[in-house]
XYZ file of C-alpha atoms in Angstrom:
734
model
C 0.000 0.000 0.000
C 2.855 2.378 0.840
C 4.480 1.904 -2.576
C 1.150 2.216 -4.374
C 0.363 5.653 -2.951
C 3.941 6.893 -3.232
C 4.441 5.919 -6.854
C 0.935 6.756 -8.034
C 1.176 10.329 -6.822
C 4.792 10.770 -7.910
C 4.111 9.597 -11.441
C 0.882 11.514 -11.887
C 2.968 14.617 -11.133
C 5.767 13.684 -13.526
C 4.497 13.365 -17.046
C 2.870 15.409 -19.823
C -0.807 16.197 -20.058
C -2.235 14.013 -22.820
C -5.071 11.520 -22.780
C -4.940 8.412 -24.964
C -8.548 7.429 -25.376
C -8.754 6.094 -28.936
C -7.236 2.674 -28.325
C -6.297 1.049 -25.006
C -2.579 1.299 -24.339
C -2.742 -2.007 -22.467
C -5.122 -4.877 -23.218
C -5.809 -7.707 -20.778
C -6.660 -11.340 -21.538
C -7.648 -13.717 -18.723
C -7.605 -17.503 -19.158
C -6.350 -20.654 -17.519
C -2.888 -21.624 -18.729
C -2.952 -24.146 -21.581
C -0.072 -26.081 -20.004
C -1.601 -26.155 -16.476
C -5.306 -25.598 -15.793
C -4.577 -24.896 -12.115
C -2.873 -21.645 -13.127
C -4.829 -18.486 -13.878
C -3.009 -16.534 -16.592
C -3.191 -12.763 -16.978
C -1.802 -11.856 -20.401
C -1.088 -8.246 -21.260
C -0.590 -6.662 -24.658
C 1.002 -3.208 -24.767
C 0.759 -0.859 -27.713
C 4.011 -0.594 -29.658
C 6.558 1.568 -27.874
C 4.707 1.495 -24.546
C 5.893 -0.417 -21.498
C 4.494 -1.415 -18.111
C 6.362 -2.239 -14.917
C 7.926 -5.123 -13.012
C 7.620 -5.662 -9.230
C 10.482 -3.221 -8.630
C 9.569 -0.423 -11.072
C 12.830 1.510 -10.648
C 13.197 5.227 -9.913
C 9.735 5.988 -11.254
C 6.886 3.685 -12.108
C 4.015 1.650 -10.790
C 3.857 -2.119 -10.585
C 0.683 -4.086 -11.273
C -1.914 -4.194 -8.532
C -4.172 -7.221 -9.220
C -7.051 -8.111 -6.906
C -9.229 -11.226 -7.086
C -12.761 -11.995 -5.938
C -13.507 -15.722 -6.059
C -17.018 -16.928 -5.359
C -17.881 -13.413 -4.085
C -15.011 -13.421 -1.575
C -11.785 -11.419 -1.833
C -8.833 -13.814 -2.077
C -5.074 -13.595 -2.479
C -3.723 -15.865 -5.188
C -0.010 -16.766 -4.975
C 1.879 -15.883 -8.155
C 4.659 -17.620 -10.017
C 7.764 -15.567 -10.639
C 7.111 -12.815 -13.138
C 8.836 -12.898 -16.538
C 12.278 -11.360 -16.838
C 11.905 -7.565 -17.187
C 13.821 -5.213 -19.437
C 15.682 -2.172 -18.118
C 14.702 1.242 -19.504
C 17.466 3.752 -18.829
C 16.446 7.288 -19.807
C 19.301 9.036 -18.003
C 21.311 8.625 -14.823
C 18.390 9.848 -12.733
C 15.509 8.030 -14.422
C 15.372 4.302 -14.963
C 12.771 1.588 -14.742
C 12.164 -2.145 -15.194
C 9.243 -3.500 -17.165
C 7.736 -5.130 -20.228
C 6.865 -4.480 -23.860
C 4.616 -6.371 -26.273
C 2.794 -9.480 -25.023
C 3.637 -11.144 -21.710
C 1.855 -13.020 -18.954
C 1.734 -13.460 -15.186
C 0.468 -16.701 -13.614
C -1.439 -17.183 -10.370
C -2.149 -20.457 -8.565
C -5.842 -21.268 -8.230
C -7.160 -23.066 -5.140
C -8.937 -26.394 -5.450
C -12.367 -25.706 -6.906
C -15.555 -27.720 -7.113
C -16.814 -28.986 -10.447
C -19.580 -26.387 -10.453
C -19.222 -22.990 -12.053
C -17.310 -20.605 -9.748
C -17.606 -16.838 -10.347
C -14.300 -14.960 -10.557
C -13.681 -11.213 -10.796
C -10.248 -9.726 -11.524
C -9.332 -6.063 -11.206
C -5.889 -4.918 -12.363
C -4.293 -1.467 -12.254
C -1.207 -0.505 -14.211
C 0.822 2.392 -15.524
C 1.788 2.486 -19.213
C 4.671 4.746 -20.240
C 6.323 5.988 -23.389
C 7.215 9.690 -23.502
C 4.248 10.175 -21.195
C 2.705 7.897 -18.596
C -0.978 6.996 -18.392
C -2.500 4.982 -15.526
C -5.183 2.459 -16.427
C -7.222 -0.381 -15.044
C -9.363 -3.273 -16.213
C -12.203 -5.155 -14.547
C -12.856 -8.679 -15.847
C -15.804 -10.790 -14.712
C -16.217 -14.440 -15.535
C -16.291 -17.905 -14.053
C -14.157 -21.046 -13.830
C -15.489 -24.517 -14.436
C -13.513 -27.698 -15.020
C -10.230 -25.842 -15.411
C -11.471 -23.284 -17.935
C -12.126 -19.566 -17.496
C -15.167 -18.171 -19.307
C -15.948 -14.478 -19.704
C -19.448 -13.417 -18.699
C -19.355 -11.145 -21.724
C -17.923 -13.232 -24.608
C -16.947 -10.062 -26.518
C -14.686 -8.825 -23.703
C -11.326 -10.414 -24.723
C -9.553 -7.868 -26.903
C -6.930 -10.269 -28.254
C -5.997 -13.942 -28.259
C -2.789 -15.813 -27.562
C -1.443 -19.003 -29.088
C -0.016 -21.995 -27.242
C 3.379 -21.164 -28.743
C 3.244 -17.662 -27.264
C 2.281 -19.136 -23.906
C 5.262 -21.482 -23.987
C 7.566 -18.608 -24.939
C 6.288 -16.570 -22.010
C 6.771 -19.540 -19.670
C 10.395 -19.914 -20.782
C 10.968 -16.250 -19.912
C 10.126 -16.905 -16.256
C 13.372 -17.210 -14.251
C 14.030 -20.273 -12.110
C 15.263 -20.145 -8.546
C 18.894 -20.994 -7.842
C 21.343 -21.002 -4.953
C 23.777 -18.131 -4.486
C 26.816 -18.770 -6.763
C 30.155 -19.250 -5.027
C 31.795 -16.541 -7.135
C 29.176 -13.906 -6.197
C 29.618 -11.803 -3.055
C 26.901 -9.388 -1.860
C 27.389 -6.834 0.934
C 25.805 -3.726 2.427
C 28.490 -1.109 3.086
C 28.440 2.214 4.902
C 30.889 4.899 3.753
C 32.581 7.772 5.585
C 29.524 10.002 5.163
C 27.387 7.218 6.702
C 25.594 6.523 3.426
C 24.501 2.981 2.635
C 25.333 1.088 -0.555
C 24.647 -2.378 -1.884
C 27.888 -3.837 -3.267
C 28.326 -7.062 -5.174
C 31.215 -8.558 -7.094
C 31.482 -11.478 -9.486
C 34.795 -13.237 -10.097
C 35.037 -13.920 -13.826
C 36.439 -17.151 -15.240
C 37.626 -15.457 -18.416
C 38.212 -11.998 -19.827
C 34.819 -12.010 -21.525
C 31.309 -11.727 -20.153
C 27.798 -11.785 -21.610
C 26.162 -9.126 -19.448
C 23.363 -7.447 -21.428
C 22.899 -3.699 -21.497
C 19.151 -4.305 -21.052
C 19.495 -6.018 -17.667
C 21.116 -5.341 -14.310
C 23.778 -7.686 -13.037
C 21.894 -7.915 -9.750
C 18.327 -6.595 -9.777
C 16.738 -6.448 -6.290
C 13.164 -7.433 -5.610
C 11.196 -4.876 -3.565
C 12.041 -4.965 0.128
C 10.113 -3.147 2.888
C 13.302 -1.959 4.595
C 15.082 -0.447 1.581
C 14.748 1.847 -1.406
C 17.249 0.937 -4.122
C 19.156 3.330 -6.379
C 20.473 2.782 -9.913
C 23.043 0.027 -10.381
C 26.530 0.990 -11.579
C 28.621 -1.856 -12.994
C 32.368 -1.553 -13.531
C 35.024 -4.034 -14.643
C 38.275 -4.396 -12.697
C 40.807 -5.658 -15.246
C 43.525 -6.298 -12.682
C 41.336 -8.573 -10.544
C 39.116 -9.717 -13.431
C 35.905 -9.050 -11.523
C 32.626 -7.280 -12.207
C 31.649 -4.772 -9.518
C 28.062 -3.677 -8.916
C 27.100 -0.748 -6.707
C 23.795 0.949 -5.918
C 22.684 3.428 -3.236
C 20.404 2.239 -0.436
C 17.892 4.152 1.636
C 16.705 2.694 4.954
C 12.883 2.585 5.257
C 12.637 0.670 8.517
C 11.763 3.798 10.494
C 8.395 3.835 8.765
C 7.398 0.254 9.439
C 4.804 -0.631 12.084
C 6.354 -0.908 14.588
C 9.393 1.165 13.471
C 12.659 -0.709 12.908
C 15.849 1.198 13.600
C 19.030 0.515 11.670
C 21.173 -1.403 14.203
C 23.838 0.827 15.722
C 26.378 -2.012 15.721
C 25.570 -2.838 12.106
C 24.436 -6.402 12.895
C 21.076 -7.656 11.638
C 19.355 -10.175 13.877
C 18.123 -12.254 12.184
C 20.190 -11.800 9.036
C 18.585 -9.862 6.184
C 17.291 -11.966 3.297
C 17.515 -9.986 0.047
C 16.081 -11.458 -3.141
C 17.535 -10.679 -6.584
C 17.377 -11.429 -10.269
C 20.960 -12.449 -11.058
C 22.068 -12.103 -14.679
C 24.807 -14.730 -14.983
C 27.614 -13.018 -16.954
C 28.878 -16.388 -18.267
C 25.655 -17.891 -19.634
C 23.431 -14.792 -20.063
C 20.782 -16.697 -18.099
C 18.892 -15.031 -15.267
C 18.051 -16.791 -12.028
C 16.250 -15.827 -8.826
C 18.681 -15.923 -5.908
C 18.551 -14.981 -2.237
C 21.493 -13.515 -0.354
C 21.733 -13.593 3.431
C 23.353 -10.429 4.810
C 24.176 -10.660 8.538
C 25.722 -7.215 8.989
C 26.703 -3.881 7.513
C 30.335 -3.677 6.474
C 32.312 -0.474 6.890
C 34.569 1.116 4.322
C 38.265 1.139 5.182
C 38.100 4.603 6.722
C 35.075 4.118 8.944
C 34.715 2.248 12.180
C 32.316 -0.647 12.390
C 31.189 0.630 15.775
C 30.452 4.151 14.553
C 26.989 5.608 14.837
C 24.847 4.648 11.853
C 22.116 7.077 10.827
C 19.831 7.316 7.827
C 18.294 10.645 8.659
C 19.273 13.144 5.950
C 22.362 15.143 6.735
C 20.220 18.239 6.654
C 18.417 17.267 9.837
C 19.973 19.674 12.267
C 21.044 18.803 15.775
C 18.913 21.600 17.144
C 15.741 20.072 15.766
C 16.592 16.630 17.059
C 17.373 17.934 20.522
C 14.454 20.356 20.884
C 13.007 20.042 24.383
C 9.286 19.936 25.078
C 9.368 23.366 26.719
C 11.096 24.953 23.731
C 8.637 23.235 21.390
C 5.714 24.566 23.456
C 7.128 28.094 23.303
C 7.567 27.854 19.537
C 4.061 26.401 19.172
C 2.613 29.338 21.097
C 4.534 31.963 19.085
C 3.811 30.243 15.770
C 0.105 30.010 16.583
C -0.017 33.718 17.384
C 1.682 34.640 14.092
C -0.956 32.622 12.211
C -3.423 35.395 13.109
C -1.766 37.586 10.484
C -1.910 35.092 7.609
C -4.030 36.223 4.609
C -6.801 33.615 4.815
C -7.377 34.061 8.530
C -7.512 37.861 8.504
C -11.128 38.200 7.255
C -12.437 35.917 10.019
C -10.298 37.608 12.667
C -11.406 41.004 11.374
C -15.080 40.113 11.679
C -14.425 38.994 15.221
C -12.929 42.412 15.926
C -15.949 44.043 14.268
C -18.144 42.252 16.791
C -15.909 43.420 19.638
C -16.085 46.996 18.345
C -19.875 46.805 18.371
C -19.753 45.576 21.959
C -17.315 48.373 22.797
C -19.796 50.872 21.358
C -22.580 49.443 23.495
C -20.299 49.565 26.524
C -19.426 53.243 26.035
C -22.904 54.398 24.982
C -24.685 52.690 27.878
C -26.982 50.575 25.703
C -26.754 47.809 28.271
C -25.412 47.354 31.736
C -21.656 47.388 32.094
C -21.613 43.938 33.642
C -24.003 42.592 31.017
C -21.786 43.679 28.135
C -18.705 42.328 29.903
C -20.471 38.997 30.362
C -21.393 38.962 26.658
C -17.789 39.689 25.684
C -16.479 36.902 27.909
C -19.003 34.355 26.588
C -18.330 35.359 22.996
C -14.574 35.073 23.348
C -14.727 31.830 25.312
C -16.885 30.276 22.589
C -14.446 31.427 19.892
C -11.487 30.074 21.887
C -13.326 26.782 22.430
C -13.882 26.473 18.666
C -10.172 27.006 17.996
C -9.051 24.523 20.660
C -11.647 21.903 19.695
C -10.471 22.015 16.075
C -6.840 21.738 17.128
C -7.723 18.776 19.341
C -9.491 17.055 16.434
C -6.463 17.675 14.199
C -4.157 16.207 16.857
C -6.358 13.118 17.214
C -6.502 12.733 13.420
C -2.698 12.875 13.260
C -2.395 10.246 15.999
C -4.938 7.897 14.384
C -3.436 8.202 10.900
C 0.120 7.712 12.142
C -0.995 4.666 14.122
C -2.418 3.337 10.853
C 0.982 3.681 9.193
C 0.182 6.829 7.203
C 2.931 9.353 6.474
C 1.380 12.787 7.002
C 2.343 16.336 7.836
C 0.938 19.785 8.574
C -1.836 20.607 6.104
C -2.487 16.945 5.236
C -6.257 17.527 4.966
C -5.641 19.895 2.039
C -4.439 16.889 0.045
C -8.073 15.738 -0.029
C -9.917 17.122 -3.089
C -13.273 16.772 -1.340
C -12.103 18.885 1.598
C -10.641 21.517 -0.757
C -13.934 21.624 -2.680
C -15.855 22.213 0.554
C -13.349 24.886 1.608
C -13.704 26.597 -1.781
C -17.487 26.822 -1.444
C -17.225 27.992 2.170
C -14.796 30.805 1.305
C -16.918 31.794 -1.684
C -20.125 31.951 0.377
C -18.260 33.885 3.051
C -17.046 36.387 0.418
C -20.575 36.893 -0.975
C -21.781 37.543 2.553
C -19.093 40.167 3.140
C -20.066 41.834 -0.143
C -23.616 42.171 1.145
C -25.460 39.713 -1.092
C -26.829 37.896 1.941
C -26.128 37.243 5.626
C -24.032 34.114 6.067
C -25.253 31.947 8.945
C -23.141 29.410 10.756
C -25.000 26.821 12.861
C -25.109 29.359 15.679
C -26.654 32.268 13.818
C -25.859 35.049 11.402
C -22.148 35.557 11.163
C -22.417 39.248 10.418
C -25.243 40.160 12.715
C -23.042 41.654 15.411
C -20.828 43.507 12.994
C -23.924 45.103 11.531
C -25.543 45.819 14.847
C -28.410 43.366 14.512
C -28.004 41.699 17.875
C -25.738 40.234 20.487
C -23.091 37.629 19.730
C -24.353 34.068 19.700
C -22.229 31.560 21.569
C -22.580 28.758 19.049
C -21.918 31.179 16.207
C -18.615 32.242 17.756
C -17.699 28.599 18.340
C -18.010 27.905 14.613
C -16.155 31.116 13.798
C -13.251 29.704 15.815
C -13.433 26.465 13.825
C -13.398 28.399 10.546
C -10.406 30.513 11.576
C -8.439 27.388 12.535
C -9.229 25.554 9.303
C -8.145 28.578 7.266
C -4.892 28.829 9.246
C -3.714 25.280 8.570
C -2.345 25.809 5.021
C 0.147 28.299 6.416
C 3.483 27.855 8.048
C 5.032 30.544 10.189
C 8.277 31.325 11.997
C 8.719 29.033 15.030
C 5.812 26.837 13.911
C 7.919 24.412 11.853
C 10.090 23.337 14.784
C 7.055 22.890 17.030
C 5.195 20.830 14.425
C 8.220 18.638 13.762
C 8.330 17.832 17.462
C 4.550 17.276 17.549
C 4.533 14.838 14.627
C 7.272 12.693 16.164
C 6.482 13.034 19.879
C 4.444 10.756 22.162
C 0.694 11.096 21.790
C 0.264 13.211 24.921
C 2.895 15.692 23.692
C 1.264 15.834 20.254
C -2.075 16.823 21.788
C -0.411 19.343 24.119
C 1.499 21.015 21.268
C -1.532 21.278 18.999
C -3.551 22.824 21.829
C -0.707 25.276 22.481
C -0.798 26.338 18.826
C -4.521 26.920 19.336
C -3.851 29.044 22.413
C -1.454 31.177 20.369
C -4.012 31.517 17.572
C -6.714 32.600 20.047
C -4.371 34.826 22.112
C -5.828 38.230 21.071
C -9.228 37.161 22.369
C -7.844 35.449 25.471
C -6.261 38.769 26.508
C -9.585 40.614 26.223
C -11.320 38.320 28.755
C -9.432 39.602 31.855
C -8.891 43.057 30.312
C -12.139 44.166 28.636
C -10.914 47.726 28.920
C -8.548 46.939 26.065
C -11.567 47.339 23.769
C -11.230 51.088 24.209
C -8.096 50.885 22.060
C -10.207 49.798 19.093
C -11.573 52.467 16.737
C -15.194 53.511 17.061
C -17.627 51.634 14.809
C -19.176 53.530 11.944
C -19.935 53.544 8.238
C -16.283 52.816 7.525
C -16.851 49.268 8.791
C -19.138 48.460 5.862
C -16.525 49.705 3.394
C -13.820 47.682 5.117
C -16.102 44.646 5.184
C -16.594 44.886 1.405
C -12.853 45.281 0.959
C -12.355 42.032 2.856
C -15.083 40.494 0.693
C -13.156 41.311 -2.480
C -9.952 40.075 -0.845
C -11.616 36.806 0.138
C -13.162 36.441 -3.323
C -9.660 36.650 -4.792
C -8.465 34.224 -2.114
C -11.023 31.711 -3.419
C -8.849 31.379 -6.530
C -6.234 29.717 -4.315
C -8.269 26.603 -3.333
C -9.578 26.476 -6.918
C -5.997 26.149 -8.166
C -5.380 23.440 -5.547
C -8.504 21.593 -6.677
C -7.280 21.646 -10.268
C -3.856 20.379 -9.180
C -5.475 17.496 -7.286
C -7.918 16.471 -10.029
C -6.217 17.867 -13.155
C -9.685 18.128 -14.712
C -10.712 21.288 -16.548
C -14.233 19.889 -16.801
C -14.630 19.622 -13.032
C -13.106 23.069 -12.585
C -15.627 24.488 -15.078
C -18.487 22.791 -13.219
C -17.303 24.271 -9.913
C -17.109 27.728 -11.511
C -20.623 27.257 -12.953
C -21.935 26.279 -9.522
C -20.339 29.382 -8.001
C -21.865 31.610 -10.698
C -25.294 30.038 -10.192
C -24.979 30.588 -6.439
C -24.086 34.250 -6.982
C -27.099 34.798 -9.252
C -29.357 33.007 -6.775
C -28.411 35.312 -3.920
C -28.515 38.387 -6.160
C -32.114 37.654 -7.188
C -33.136 35.984 -3.926
C -35.710 38.617 -2.990
C -37.506 38.293 -6.318
C -37.365 34.505 -6.129
C -38.663 34.497 -2.574
C -41.942 36.017 -3.772
C -42.483 32.770 -5.658
C -41.802 30.270 -2.888
C -41.902 27.031 -4.970
C -39.350 28.454 -7.405
C -37.178 29.706 -4.536
C -37.054 26.341 -2.772
C -36.595 24.488 -6.078
C -33.489 26.541 -6.832
C -32.254 26.052 -3.267
C -32.661 22.277 -3.531
C -31.040 22.251 -6.983
C -27.963 24.108 -5.707
C -27.697 21.779 -2.720
C -27.977 18.616 -4.834
C -25.534 20.031 -7.393
C -22.984 20.683 -4.641
C -23.349 17.145 -3.267
C -23.143 15.556 -6.734
C -20.125 17.618 -7.711
C -18.391 16.792 -4.430
C -19.007 13.084 -5.038
C -17.626 13.347 -8.580
C -14.518 15.153 -7.337
C -13.871 12.509 -4.673
C -14.145 9.718 -7.253
C -12.249 11.512 -10.003
C -8.841 11.333 -8.313
C -9.099 7.565 -7.973
C -10.341 6.807 -11.486
C -8.990 9.574 -13.699
C -6.479 8.746 -16.397
C -4.863 12.145 -16.128
C -1.217 12.869 -16.679
C 0.534 16.054 -15.667
C 3.245 18.110 -17.310
C 6.818 17.427 -16.343
C 8.634 20.676 -15.701
C 11.370 20.870 -18.326
C 13.709 23.030 -16.242
C 13.385 20.907 -13.106
C 13.799 17.305 -12.070
C 11.067 15.585 -10.104
C 12.401 14.727 -6.642
C 12.987 11.212 -5.391
C 15.114 9.908 -2.555
C 17.204 7.878 -4.983
C 17.799 10.969 -7.136
C 18.976 12.957 -4.127
C 21.404 10.206 -3.135
C 22.701 10.120 -6.706
C 23.255 13.888 -6.789
C 25.109 13.768 -3.472
C 27.268 10.940 -4.692
C 28.158 12.899 -7.844
C 28.621 16.130 -5.844
C 26.314 17.888 -8.291
C 25.354 21.447 -7.337
C 21.606 21.269 -6.767
C 18.804 23.253 -5.194
C 16.012 21.098 -3.770
C 12.743 22.617 -2.678
C 9.705 20.962 -1.123
C 6.471 22.762 -1.919
C 2.704 22.400 -2.377
C 0.133 24.446 -4.244
C -1.936 24.844 -1.072
C 1.039 26.156 0.941
C 0.824 29.967 1.042
C 4.271 30.318 2.598
C 5.727 28.207 -0.226
C 4.111 30.368 -2.894
C 5.319 33.555 -1.221
C 8.909 32.293 -1.107
C 8.732 31.142 -4.723
C 7.431 34.495 -5.964
C 9.815 36.637 -3.914
C 12.945 34.471 -4.222
C 12.798 31.618 -6.734
C 11.172 33.730 -9.462
C 13.489 36.701 -8.940
C 16.069 37.781 -11.511
C 18.855 37.405 -8.932
C 17.978 33.761 -8.347
C 17.803 32.978 -12.070
C 21.198 34.652 -12.516
C 22.531 32.434 -9.719
C 21.191 29.326 -11.487
C 22.967 30.267 -14.723
C 26.179 31.324 -13.004
C 26.519 28.165 -10.896
C 24.773 25.810 -13.378
C 22.495 24.923 -10.503
C 20.262 21.897 -10.969
C 16.693 22.498 -9.757
C 14.874 19.616 -8.057
C 11.229 20.001 -7.039
C 9.331 17.841 -4.547
C 5.619 18.588 -5.001
C 3.576 17.618 -1.943
C 0.262 18.976 -3.250
C -1.093 15.447 -3.365
C -0.537 12.826 -0.736
C 2.953 11.370 -1.212
C 4.296 9.103 1.552
C 7.841 9.173 0.121
C 8.020 12.953 0.524
C 6.287 12.819 3.921
C 8.742 10.271 5.274
C 11.801 12.050 3.950
C 10.639 15.356 5.425
C 10.093 13.639 8.772
C 13.629 12.240 8.676
C 14.918 15.708 7.802
C 13.136 17.229 10.784
C 10.115 18.762 9.066
C 6.400 18.222 9.660
C 5.425 19.905 6.403
C 6.407 22.317 3.672
C 8.199 24.509 2.730
C 11.695 23.091 3.102
C 14.806 24.083 1.161
C 18.147 22.334 0.661
C 21.325 22.741 -1.349
C 23.768 20.017 -2.364
C 27.136 21.770 -2.433
C 30.341 20.914 -4.288
C 31.373 18.547 -1.487
C 28.209 16.511 -1.900
C 26.893 17.769 1.440
C 23.197 18.400 1.933
C 22.779 21.881 3.430
C 19.519 22.642 5.234
C 18.285 26.178 4.510
C 15.159 25.918 6.644
C 11.711 27.264 5.791
C 12.613 30.838 4.807
C 15.266 31.596 2.201
C 17.019 34.457 0.451
C 19.160 34.448 -2.670
C 22.177 35.316 -0.510
C 21.627 32.284 1.757
C 21.397 29.975 -1.249
C 24.577 31.477 -2.724
C 26.434 31.086 0.585
C 25.335 27.453 0.848
C 26.635 26.765 -2.652
C 29.983 28.333 -1.780
C 30.222 26.303 1.433
C 29.807 29.321 3.729
C 26.571 27.890 5.148
C 27.545 24.473 6.473
C 25.181 21.505 6.921
């Protein structure tokens, strides 16, 4: 499941935006094998030039994901070894393993009765050429007396001969013992980076190693991510040497597995490979037992072994709870000044100004107004803290379930973003005076307009709204606190989230014991309506932000057009609401239509991400980030700038506009021949989430430079062109 989400999101963000709808890129044929009726065969036929992926897809790709329902029950069918894959090497940063043309995968069927047994197969794949297109197929049929029959006899798109089946069978590698002349090790170098080394002693000066295959191709392993294999020939020793970077993934298992400090695995690691015999050109499946990590000649075997990125600073790792709480409080307070939160905070101040006017003009008793102020603020504070508590509990539950998440994770849900878009839009229309927006507690603007006292439940929901709008933002101090919160014990996580809430609600906490502070606010008047409309326009423009996020998550112009149409229809409805209200049936019909349209569109958006065959443009001037790519760049000591971003992250977009899009930064790129690497976290991507966690971050933004020494320099969450230049020159050390 981890690999599925990681690679699906990564690839959907990595390729050009074309749809191939005329002819299926991959066709699927299901039958029982002609040579063994106890085997269910899934044969695939790719269009010419297109390939699909092996179990280990490489640096980018997506393996097959078959699921079976036998006799109306989900079952797992054991598979034979898959056919030998081909290696596709685009460049030193992009490689994959997969198949072209016609090939088949075989699954062992359980013992079945002689009666007809229904069988449903669902397979997902990714087909790639210059672009990549995900696809899936659902086949329904039944098995009787060793033969699979389609329910729809017209479903099979192609046929396969017995000769083709035999050829496919011969391409399936056999298992073999580890050859005596093959040595496999895991080695840690002086920079505490892990590598998989292997060497083959040759019997002659010639070998038959194909350029289309690796010497030693690893099967997927839950504890490792594998880099690209580099094979060299040592003429003096007459040996082939294979080397590939390793990334430890044990920290993200359930429960977490730490890399042993003494380098000894107990029990020994069992790594499975496809071994391309350089003498016979035959490939066999072998298993190597690795009891320990070996050190290079200049490193001690007892030295501390760490797989956290070198950019993870000591300060972040050693942050105490009290420091984290202080940072959480300060960061929460700064969130009050973020663009999305300001309209809600401003309306809250409008309400307080109205209460201040009543207090000074004697419209109610002094104690009565003070009591109203206290109740109003307490309800708002309770809304903020309740939302923060729910977020903390959601983080705990998701992390317990093995999910890799970070700050703002809910904005990776298209359904949530759609709801947020509509909420902001309705809020903006209300500020512009088209109607009075009502939360479950009452009219949101009633106090600001002098229509009544503050409602407790209304203020509670205002606090919820302010908190939700604050979550896309990062702020100074907040990053360190969140990093601690996302890695701390559950009780500390809850405490830190609540402290952020206290900081966010601080202006209104202060007013409770000091109601006299209201006298510092300006007197209410006609200017408030003008300011309210200004905030309405500002919020209307802000609505474009979640719309852009929604498009990034769904990549569907059609859905975006439907959302815009719904928003236009809503605007017209409120504009003509008085005229419509005179004709009650028409008024309620339009109301029901808008409500049903919103629900239907939300349902379509939720489903679209899972079923869409969209592909997204690859940025020509940037490389798409992967952990293997970063290790490769460090190994080559290639000057690189790596930035982690998301379309819903306002801080990210501000940094990109002020720094990354500046002329000075582009001049720096040209001058230093700086390679740009982008990690886009707009959609859920466990690989990015896990790497950020290892680097000491709970979310984005995050910025790094690989300098000329191959060191990864952490630039933090806020950058300047000067800081980047200093890091490149080695003046800002990791």
